[in-house]
Amino acid sequence: MIDKTFAYWNDKFTENPKLLKYKDRDIKAVIGWGGIEIFDTNVNILELCLEYAKAIQNYSCGQCIPCRVGTRIIRDIFESIYKGEAKETDLNTIVALSENISSSSMCEIGQSSPRVFKYLIENYRDLFKDYMGGKKENAASFEYKSTVTAPCMQACPIHLDIPRYVENIKFGRYEESLSTICEKLPLPGVVGRVCVRPCEFNCRRTLLDEPIQIKHLKRFVSDFAIERDNWPKFECKPKKEIKVAIIGAGPAGLTAAFFLAKEGYDVTIFETLSEPG
């Protein structure tokens, strides 16, 4: 068990970091592309690393072998440590794999995600050796949550999975791209024309040249589906005996109606003008 809280983020180490909250809940630890922050000494670092390794493996797209295979091996080693079945040389394997994955992966998940393992093993090696020796912590049980984000996604008001739908377009998977968009946005053709595109102003491509034309790509897959009469089909839950009235048939009202209808609500939209929009 660690004896004090700390943070190692963007290559900077600090002690006693400021506590974080999510809604009304205290966050005990954060681990990710920038490093790690521990806000509670009861946090089980091995368990945290294991859950993080599982998340990386889950999000790895598989387009480059070092990330897909390497992260699976790292996950398996952490599971072996957790079960008390690993040996000390396995820690060296994690460090070597983390360096290899970071230097040879094609995307930011592979390039940045494993770096924290190298830092932890190099600085808290004795803690991992204790786990290998069968030492168990009587630590509190925590709930682990993982998510993938990017500056463009954070800038988007509805946090669309922009990297995912852009990548699908790159590989010609237009139906999958549109389905990804429609998970949160049922009017991609409209928004693809009128959006003020905060995502593009936060696109990491600007570090090299110009931002990806995210808005126009959204419009493209929508128009592509309409021209071919191939719009996604959406399942609705069983109808509820609950009526909902929505005032206004603008984009917000239509979007609210769409998701409420999918949940089975009986929706009626009231609009003072002769047509929606």
mmCIF file of C-alpha atoms in Angstrom, residues 160-161 165 176-186 188:
data_model
loop_
_atom_site.group_PDB
_atom_site.id
_atom_site.type_symbol
_atom_site.label_atom_id
_atom_site.label_comp_id
_atom_site.label_asym_id
_atom_site.label_seq_id
_atom_site.Cartn_x
_atom_site.Cartn_y
_atom_site.Cartn_z
ATOM 1 C CA LEU A 160 -19.739 12.576 -30.457
ATOM 2 C CA ASP A 161 -17.229 9.782 -31.000
ATOM 3 C CA TYR A 165 -16.764 7.905 -37.299
ATOM 4 C CA GLU A 176 -20.888 2.205 -39.634
ATOM 5 C CA SER A 177 -19.830 5.850 -39.578
ATOM 6 C CA LEU A 178 -23.421 7.049 -39.854
ATOM 7 C CA SER A 179 -24.576 4.603 -37.182
ATOM 8 C CA THR A 180 -21.900 5.937 -34.819
ATOM 9 C CA ILE A 181 -23.082 9.502 -35.419
ATOM 10 C CA CYS A 182 -26.747 8.614 -34.973
ATOM 11 C CA GLU A 183 -26.088 7.082 -31.559
ATOM 12 C CA LYS A 184 -26.151 10.664 -30.286
ATOM 13 C CA LEU A 185 -27.201 12.787 -33.262
ATOM 14 C CA PRO A 186 -30.217 11.813 -35.397
ATOM 15 C CA PRO A 188 -26.338 14.573 -39.135
#
